[in-house]
Amino acid sequence: MALFKRKKGKQERLLEEKPPTHKKHPQEKKGAKTRTKLIALVVIIVVAVVLYAYFVLQVNQVVVNSPQVVNITSAGNLYSINSNQYYISLAGVSPSTTTAYVHISKLPIFINPLLNVTLTLNNITKLNVGTNYSNIGMQLQSMGPSSVTVKISPLFPSLQIAPDSGKISSEWTTLSNSTSTSATKSVTTTSATTTIAAGATSVSTTQSTSTTISINQTAANLAIALKQYNLYGLMLNFSVLYSNTSNCNKALYNNAYFRYYSAMPNASRGTDYINQSQFVPYNLSSTTVNLGSSNFAVVYRTKTVSSVFNNQVALTINVSASQPASVTGVVFAHGGAFQGLGYSALKSSYQKAQTIGGACGIMVP
């Protein structure tokens, strides 16, 4: 009986034993769930980007490959300029000063600054949105209480057109490399001499005691003086016209010439496309030089295919940044592209180019 009982007990123990099973570690289950969530999140993001690209970038954007007149409201719109996307909206208007303010930001908005741009009626403001040199030109043509009409012109940074920094300010900054041109900052110094950057210039001041100095005050004074000088505004308009000549070719030039003169250009007289394209500037840019004692010189240089006017000074506008800031004189460089001309002659040339229109308008003599 004892043997039977031992065998029975052994059989019972064998029957009670279960084959070993592999139990999943709690962390493995958690990791699998995390991976599933990440995959789902990636899918959602991809779908969102695809939908955004299709419905926003492709459907609603205004493509600007050449100077184009658009209507800007506070609701804003998306614009494709030189293959980059920008969101532009109306920030406000000042009818008494014929001034409008627009917001512009390069996409993606969350890594680019929101810029506030000042536009004055019939003048062109050159912008450097995400670049060192100007890549967009905006000309205010008409304005109403809730909308403005603006001509947008694509510019090419390779032409090195200086932007109108005094008319551009940053509403907020980002982690990206961007430039805030109008934020007024102050510094306190107790040293004998302090050099302070002011836009494209530098100002050295000697202080015997601690004082607070506005970093951009000099740049603001220069902008005020130049804004009130009609020749400066005319040069802004010329710079945009010249930059657009890169879109001119022989066929367009001949058509423009014929529309204006009802005759074809004459090579023997130098009025043909080959001759004009050699000497008419394709770039007009300016640099500001500190002459000392709050005096500055805004120097304009031209770039041409021919060496005659290439990198040559065209004119110089002298400015005093002392209060009240003012233009003290202008010099048309001897041997420059504007030699022998004045404001009236240049204005007539600009109006003629506007009448002819197109990329070749400024090239037709």
Short mmCIF file of C-alpha atoms in Angstrom, two decimals:
data_model
loop_
_atom_site.label_atom_id
_atom_site.label_comp_id
_atom_site.label_asym_id
_atom_site.label_seq_id
_atom_site.Cartn_x
_atom_site.Cartn_y
_atom_site.Cartn_z
CA MET A 1 0.00 0.00 0.00
CA ALA A 2 2.87 2.27 0.80
CA LEU A 3 4.41 1.73 -2.60
CA PHE A 4 1.10 2.35 -4.31
CA LYS A 5 0.55 5.50 -2.38
CA ARG A 6 4.03 6.79 -3.27
CA LYS A 7 3.43 6.07 -6.94
CA LYS A 8 0.06 7.69 -6.80
CA GLY A 9 1.52 10.76 -5.16
CA LYS A 10 4.22 10.94 -7.80
CA GLN A 11 1.65 10.64 -10.56
CA GLU A 12 -0.43 13.37 -8.93
CA ARG A 13 2.58 15.64 -8.73
CA LEU A 14 3.38 15.06 -12.41
CA LEU A 15 -0.18 15.82 -13.40
CA GLU A 16 -0.18 19.02 -11.36
CA GLU A 17 2.99 20.37 -13.05
CA LYS A 18 2.39 22.73 -16.00
CA PRO A 19 4.76 23.39 -18.85
CA PRO A 20 6.81 26.60 -18.30
CA THR A 21 5.47 29.71 -20.00
CA HIS A 22 7.39 32.90 -21.01
CA LYS A 23 5.93 35.93 -19.26
CA LYS A 24 6.39 39.33 -21.00
CA HIS A 25 8.18 41.94 -18.98
CA PRO A 26 6.02 44.99 -18.23
CA GLN A 27 8.63 47.22 -19.90
CA GLU A 28 8.35 45.24 -23.15
CA LYS A 29 4.60 45.84 -23.24
CA LYS A 30 5.13 49.53 -22.49
CA GLY A 31 7.79 49.81 -25.24
CA ALA A 32 5.49 48.23 -27.80
CA LYS A 33 2.71 50.64 -26.93
CA THR A 34 5.12 53.60 -27.17
CA ARG A 35 6.30 52.50 -30.60
CA THR A 36 2.71 52.16 -31.77
CA LYS A 37 1.90 55.66 -30.54
CA LEU A 38 4.99 57.11 -32.22
CA ILE A 39 4.13 55.46 -35.52
CA ALA A 40 0.58 56.80 -35.28
CA LEU A 41 1.91 60.29 -34.50
CA VAL A 42 4.28 60.19 -37.47
CA VAL A 43 1.43 59.11 -39.75
CA ILE A 44 -0.73 62.00 -38.46
CA ILE A 45 2.07 64.51 -39.03
CA VAL A 46 2.75 63.23 -42.54
CA VAL A 47 -0.93 63.39 -43.43
CA ALA A 48 -1.18 66.92 -41.98
CA VAL A 49 1.84 68.09 -43.98
CA VAL A 50 0.49 66.56 -47.17
CA LEU A 51 -2.92 68.16 -46.65
CA TYR A 52 -1.32 71.50 -45.80
CA ALA A 53 0.91 71.38 -48.87
CA TYR A 54 -2.00 70.49 -51.12
CA PHE A 55 -4.75 72.76 -49.82
CA VAL A 56 -2.64 75.76 -48.74
CA LEU A 57 0.61 75.89 -50.67
CA GLN A 58 -0.85 74.69 -53.94
CA VAL A 59 -4.44 75.92 -53.93
CA ASN A 60 -4.50 79.28 -52.13
CA GLN A 61 -1.09 80.77 -52.75
CA VAL A 62 -0.49 83.62 -55.21
CA VAL A 63 2.54 82.90 -57.40
CA VAL A 64 4.63 86.02 -58.10
CA ASN A 65 7.32 85.40 -60.72
CA SER A 66 7.34 88.98 -62.07
CA PRO A 67 6.05 92.34 -60.78
CA GLN A 68 2.40 91.77 -59.88
CA VAL A 69 -0.31 93.98 -58.35
CA VAL A 70 -2.17 92.33 -55.45
CA ASN A 71 -4.79 93.34 -52.90
CA ILE A 72 -3.73 92.88 -49.27
CA THR A 73 -6.21 92.72 -46.38
CA SER A 74 -5.98 91.99 -42.66
CA ALA A 75 -7.04 88.40 -43.40
CA GLY A 76 -3.77 87.92 -45.28
CA ASN A 77 -2.78 85.49 -47.98
CA LEU A 78 0.03 83.16 -48.96
CA TYR A 79 2.45 84.26 -51.70
CA SER A 80 5.10 82.30 -53.56
CA ILE A 81 7.96 84.67 -54.44
CA ASN A 82 11.15 83.32 -56.00
CA SER A 83 10.00 79.80 -55.05
CA ASN A 84 9.71 80.71 -51.34
CA GLN A 85 6.42 80.99 -49.43
CA TYR A 86 5.53 84.15 -47.48
CA TYR A 87 2.42 85.06 -45.53
CA ILE A 88 1.51 88.73 -46.01
CA SER A 89 -1.32 90.63 -44.28
CA LEU A 90 -2.36 94.23 -43.63
CA ALA A 91 -1.39 95.52 -40.18
CA GLY A 92 -2.85 99.03 -40.46
CA VAL A 93 -3.20 102.22 -42.51
CA SER A 94 -2.59 105.91 -41.86
CA PRO A 95 -4.54 107.92 -44.48
CA SER A 96 -3.25 111.25 -43.16
CA THR A 97 0.35 110.26 -43.93
CA THR A 98 -0.52 108.01 -46.92
CA THR A 99 1.27 105.19 -45.12
CA ALA A 100 0.37 101.51 -44.76
CA TYR A 101 1.86 98.83 -42.55
CA VAL A 102 1.96 95.18 -43.57
CA HIS A 103 3.07 92.04 -41.79
CA ILE A 104 5.21 89.53 -43.67
CA SER A 105 6.80 86.29 -42.56
CA LYS A 106 8.61 83.57 -44.44
CA LEU A 107 7.26 80.03 -44.00
CA PRO A 108 7.57 78.10 -41.79
CA ILE A 109 6.29 80.91 -39.56
CA PHE A 110 7.33 79.32 -36.25
CA ILE A 111 11.07 79.60 -37.05
CA ASN A 112 11.04 82.94 -38.90
CA PRO A 113 10.43 86.44 -37.50
CA LEU A 114 7.25 88.38 -38.18
CA LEU A 115 8.24 91.64 -39.88
CA ASN A 116 6.33 94.91 -39.81
CA VAL A 117 6.97 96.83 -43.03
CA THR A 118 6.20 100.51 -43.62
CA LEU A 119 4.92 101.37 -47.11
CA THR A 120 4.46 104.92 -48.38
CA LEU A 121 2.27 105.77 -51.34
CA ASN A 122 3.95 105.35 -54.77
CA ASN A 123 7.32 104.45 -53.21
CA ILE A 124 9.07 101.09 -53.31
CA THR A 125 10.26 99.46 -50.09
CA LYS A 126 12.99 96.86 -50.56
CA LEU A 127 12.86 93.92 -48.14
CA ASN A 128 15.38 91.29 -47.13
CA VAL A 129 13.14 88.56 -45.73
CA GLY A 130 15.46 85.77 -44.61
CA THR A 131 18.38 87.12 -46.68
CA ASN A 132 21.17 89.68 -46.32
CA TYR A 133 20.26 91.57 -49.49
CA SER A 134 16.85 92.55 -50.83
CA ASN A 135 14.70 89.76 -52.23
CA ILE A 136 11.27 91.47 -52.38
CA GLY A 137 10.14 94.93 -53.51
CA MET A 138 6.75 96.31 -52.40
CA GLN A 139 5.20 99.47 -53.89
CA LEU A 140 2.05 100.91 -52.31
CA GLN A 141 -0.25 102.02 -55.16
CA SER A 142 -3.55 102.73 -53.42
CA MET A 143 -5.07 102.36 -49.99
CA GLY A 144 -8.46 102.05 -48.35
CA PRO A 145 -9.72 101.65 -44.78
CA SER A 146 -9.44 97.86 -44.82
CA SER A 147 -7.24 96.97 -47.81
CA VAL A 148 -4.31 98.22 -49.86
CA THR A 149 -3.15 97.66 -53.42
CA VAL A 150 0.53 96.76 -53.62
CA LYS A 151 2.84 95.87 -56.49
CA ILE A 152 5.11 93.00 -55.42
CA SER A 153 8.37 92.62 -57.35
CA PRO A 154 10.70 89.61 -56.94
CA LEU A 155 14.30 90.74 -56.39
CA PHE A 156 17.41 88.62 -56.52
CA PRO A 157 19.83 88.69 -53.53
CA SER A 158 22.68 88.01 -55.96
CA LEU A 159 22.24 91.57 -57.23
CA GLN A 160 23.18 92.79 -53.71
CA ILE A 161 20.48 95.46 -53.46
CA ALA A 162 20.56 97.08 -50.03
CA PRO A 163 17.25 96.77 -48.10
CA ASP A 164 15.36 99.72 -46.61
CA SER A 165 16.21 98.73 -43.04
CA GLY A 166 14.65 101.85 -41.58
CA LYS A 167 11.22 100.70 -42.79
CA ILE A 168 11.47 97.13 -41.47
CA SER A 169 10.99 96.09 -37.86
CA SER A 170 10.64 92.73 -36.15
CA GLU A 171 7.46 92.09 -34.18
CA TRP A 172 9.04 89.14 -32.41
CA THR A 173 12.24 87.12 -32.61
CA THR A 174 12.89 83.41 -33.03
CA LEU A 175 15.69 80.95 -32.45
CA SER A 176 16.73 81.33 -36.07
CA ASN A 177 19.35 83.80 -37.30
CA SER A 178 17.36 86.93 -38.05
CA THR A 179 17.89 90.66 -37.97
CA SER A 180 15.78 93.12 -36.03
CA THR A 181 16.30 96.51 -37.62
CA SER A 182 14.13 98.80 -35.55
CA ALA A 183 14.18 97.49 -32.01
CA THR A 184 15.53 100.34 -29.91
CA LYS A 185 17.96 99.21 -27.26
CA SER A 186 19.97 101.15 -24.74
CA VAL A 187 23.35 100.57 -23.17
CA THR A 188 24.95 102.17 -20.17
CA THR A 189 28.66 102.90 -20.27
CA THR A 190 31.25 104.40 -17.98
CA SER A 191 34.21 104.03 -20.32
CA ALA A 192 35.81 106.98 -22.08
CA THR A 193 34.94 105.93 -25.63
CA THR A 194 32.14 103.64 -26.79
CA THR A 195 31.48 102.44 -30.35
CA ILE A 196 27.86 101.59 -31.03
CA ALA A 197 26.50 99.90 -34.16
CA ALA A 198 23.82 101.97 -35.85
CA GLY A 199 22.39 100.21 -38.89
CA ALA A 200 25.03 100.08 -41.64
CA THR A 201 27.25 102.60 -39.81
CA SER A 202 29.03 102.98 -36.51
CA VAL A 203 29.07 105.96 -34.19
CA SER A 204 31.84 106.70 -31.69
CA THR A 205 30.95 108.81 -28.67
CA THR A 206 33.11 110.01 -25.81
CA GLN A 207 31.47 109.99 -22.39
CA SER A 208 32.93 111.27 -19.14
CA THR A 209 30.13 109.85 -17.01
CA SER A 210 27.72 106.94 -17.18
CA THR A 211 25.00 107.54 -19.75
CA THR A 212 22.32 105.71 -21.73
CA ILE A 213 22.53 105.81 -25.54
CA SER A 214 19.91 104.69 -28.06
CA ILE A 215 21.56 102.21 -30.40
CA ASN A 216 19.37 102.96 -33.41
CA GLN A 217 18.81 106.69 -32.94
CA THR A 218 21.37 107.63 -35.59
CA ALA A 219 19.88 105.15 -38.07
CA ALA A 220 16.42 106.56 -37.34
CA ASN A 221 17.62 110.12 -37.94
CA LEU A 222 19.16 109.10 -41.26
CA ALA A 223 15.97 107.36 -42.33
CA ILE A 224 13.87 110.43 -41.47
CA ALA A 225 16.13 112.76 -43.45
CA LEU A 226 16.29 110.49 -46.49
CA LYS A 227 12.56 109.79 -46.48
CA GLN A 228 11.86 113.51 -46.84
CA TYR A 229 14.28 113.86 -49.77
CA ASN A 230 12.57 113.21 -53.11
CA LEU A 231 15.73 112.05 -54.92
CA TYR A 232 16.17 109.23 -52.38
CA GLY A 233 12.71 107.85 -53.13
CA LEU A 234 13.44 108.10 -56.84
CA MET A 235 16.64 106.07 -56.39
CA LEU A 236 14.63 103.34 -54.62
CA ASN A 237 12.34 103.14 -57.63
CA PHE A 238 15.27 103.07 -60.06
CA SER A 239 16.94 100.24 -58.13
CA VAL A 240 13.86 98.04 -58.62
CA LEU A 241 13.60 98.88 -62.32
CA TYR A 242 17.27 98.08 -62.88
CA SER A 243 17.07 94.78 -61.02
CA ASN A 244 14.19 93.75 -63.27
CA THR A 245 16.25 94.16 -66.47
CA SER A 246 17.55 90.63 -65.92
CA ASN A 247 14.16 89.51 -67.30
CA CYS A 248 14.59 91.56 -70.50
CA ASN A 249 15.70 89.93 -73.77
CA LYS A 250 16.07 91.01 -77.39
CA ALA A 251 12.53 90.11 -78.44
CA LEU A 252 10.94 91.90 -75.47
CA TYR A 253 13.19 94.92 -76.00
CA ASN A 254 12.31 95.21 -79.71
CA ASN A 255 8.59 94.99 -78.90
CA ALA A 256 8.86 97.62 -76.18
CA TYR A 257 10.89 99.92 -78.41
CA PHE A 258 8.43 99.58 -81.30
CA ARG A 259 5.40 100.24 -79.07
CA TYR A 260 6.95 103.50 -77.89
CA TYR A 261 8.57 104.82 -81.08
CA SER A 262 6.56 102.98 -83.78
CA ALA A 263 9.90 101.99 -85.29
CA MET A 264 12.53 99.34 -84.78
CA PRO A 265 15.77 100.06 -82.89
CA ASN A 266 18.85 101.01 -84.91
CA ALA A 267 22.17 99.32 -84.16
CA SER A 268 24.18 102.06 -85.90
CA ARG A 269 22.71 104.59 -83.48
CA GLY A 270 23.28 102.35 -80.48
CA THR A 271 19.59 102.01 -79.70
CA ASP A 272 19.48 98.23 -80.19
CA TYR A 273 19.27 95.67 -77.39
CA ILE A 274 22.93 94.60 -77.64
CA ASN A 275 24.23 98.11 -77.02
CA GLN A 276 21.72 99.12 -74.37
CA SER A 277 22.10 95.93 -72.35
CA GLN A 278 25.83 96.60 -72.09
CA PHE A 279 25.51 100.03 -70.49
CA VAL A 280 22.15 100.15 -68.68
CA PRO A 281 22.73 99.08 -65.04
CA TYR A 282 21.30 95.81 -63.82
CA ASN A 283 21.89 96.84 -60.21
CA LEU A 284 21.83 100.10 -58.24
CA SER A 285 22.82 99.69 -54.60
CA SER A 286 23.84 102.03 -51.81
CA THR A 287 26.20 102.02 -48.84
CA THR A 288 26.27 104.47 -45.94
CA VAL A 289 29.65 105.93 -44.99
CA ASN A 290 30.34 107.62 -41.65
CA LEU A 291 32.12 110.94 -42.32
CA GLY A 292 32.35 111.87 -38.63
CA SER A 293 30.66 114.62 -36.59
CA SER A 294 27.21 113.08 -37.30
CA ASN A 295 27.71 113.49 -41.05
CA PHE A 296 27.09 110.57 -43.40
CA ALA A 297 27.24 109.88 -47.13
CA VAL A 298 24.83 107.52 -48.91
CA VAL A 299 26.84 106.36 -51.91
CA TYR A 300 25.08 104.76 -54.90
CA ARG A 301 27.00 102.44 -57.25
CA THR A 302 25.90 100.80 -60.47
CA LYS A 303 26.69 97.39 -61.91
CA THR A 304 26.76 96.95 -65.68
CA VAL A 305 27.91 94.37 -68.21
CA SER A 306 30.31 96.91 -69.69
CA SER A 307 33.20 98.09 -67.53
CA VAL A 308 32.30 101.74 -68.18
CA PHE A 309 29.78 102.04 -65.33
CA ASN A 310 30.47 98.76 -63.54
CA ASN A 311 31.02 99.30 -59.79
CA GLN A 312 31.22 103.03 -60.44
CA VAL A 313 29.76 105.70 -58.15
CA ALA A 314 26.63 107.23 -59.71
CA LEU A 315 25.75 109.78 -57.05
CA THR A 316 26.23 110.60 -53.38
CA ILE A 317 23.65 111.99 -50.98
CA ASN A 318 25.18 113.77 -47.97
CA VAL A 319 23.16 113.66 -44.74
CA SER A 320 23.49 115.26 -41.32
CA ALA A 321 22.14 112.99 -38.58
CA SER A 322 22.08 115.79 -36.02
CA GLN A 323 18.67 116.99 -34.87
CA PRO A 324 16.91 118.03 -36.98
CA ALA A 325 18.33 115.51 -39.45
CA SER A 326 18.53 116.73 -43.04
CA VAL A 327 20.09 116.17 -46.48
CA THR A 328 22.94 118.63 -46.90
CA GLY A 329 23.68 118.06 -50.58
CA VAL A 330 23.93 115.66 -53.52
CA VAL A 331 26.82 115.04 -55.92
CA PHE A 332 26.39 113.37 -59.32
CA ALA A 333 29.69 111.59 -59.90
CA HIS A 334 31.78 112.63 -62.88
CA GLY A 335 31.90 109.68 -65.28
CA GLY A 336 29.01 107.95 -63.49
CA ALA A 337 25.77 106.67 -64.98
CA PHE A 338 23.90 109.85 -63.92
CA GLN A 339 26.53 112.41 -64.93
CA GLY A 340 25.00 115.69 -66.09
CA LEU A 341 21.54 114.76 -64.86
CA GLY A 342 19.42 116.10 -62.03
CA TYR A 343 16.21 115.21 -60.24
CA SER A 344 13.94 116.50 -63.04
CA ALA A 345 15.76 114.57 -65.77
CA LEU A 346 15.83 111.38 -63.70
CA LYS A 347 12.16 111.71 -62.83
CA SER A 348 11.27 112.09 -66.52
CA SER A 349 13.35 109.00 -67.33
CA TYR A 350 11.57 107.03 -64.62
CA GLN A 351 8.13 108.14 -65.81
CA LYS A 352 9.05 107.15 -69.38
CA ALA A 353 10.14 103.69 -68.17
CA GLN A 354 6.85 103.34 -66.31
CA THR A 355 4.93 104.28 -69.44
CA ILE A 356 6.79 101.71 -71.56
CA GLY A 357 6.45 99.14 -68.77
CA GLY A 358 7.84 95.63 -68.49
CA ALA A 359 11.36 94.46 -67.80
CA CYS A 360 12.78 96.48 -70.72
CA GLY A 361 11.10 99.81 -69.95
CA ILE A 362 14.17 101.34 -68.29
CA MET A 363 16.44 100.13 -71.11
CA VAL A 364 14.64 101.84 -73.99
CA PRO A 365 16.55 105.13 -74.61
#
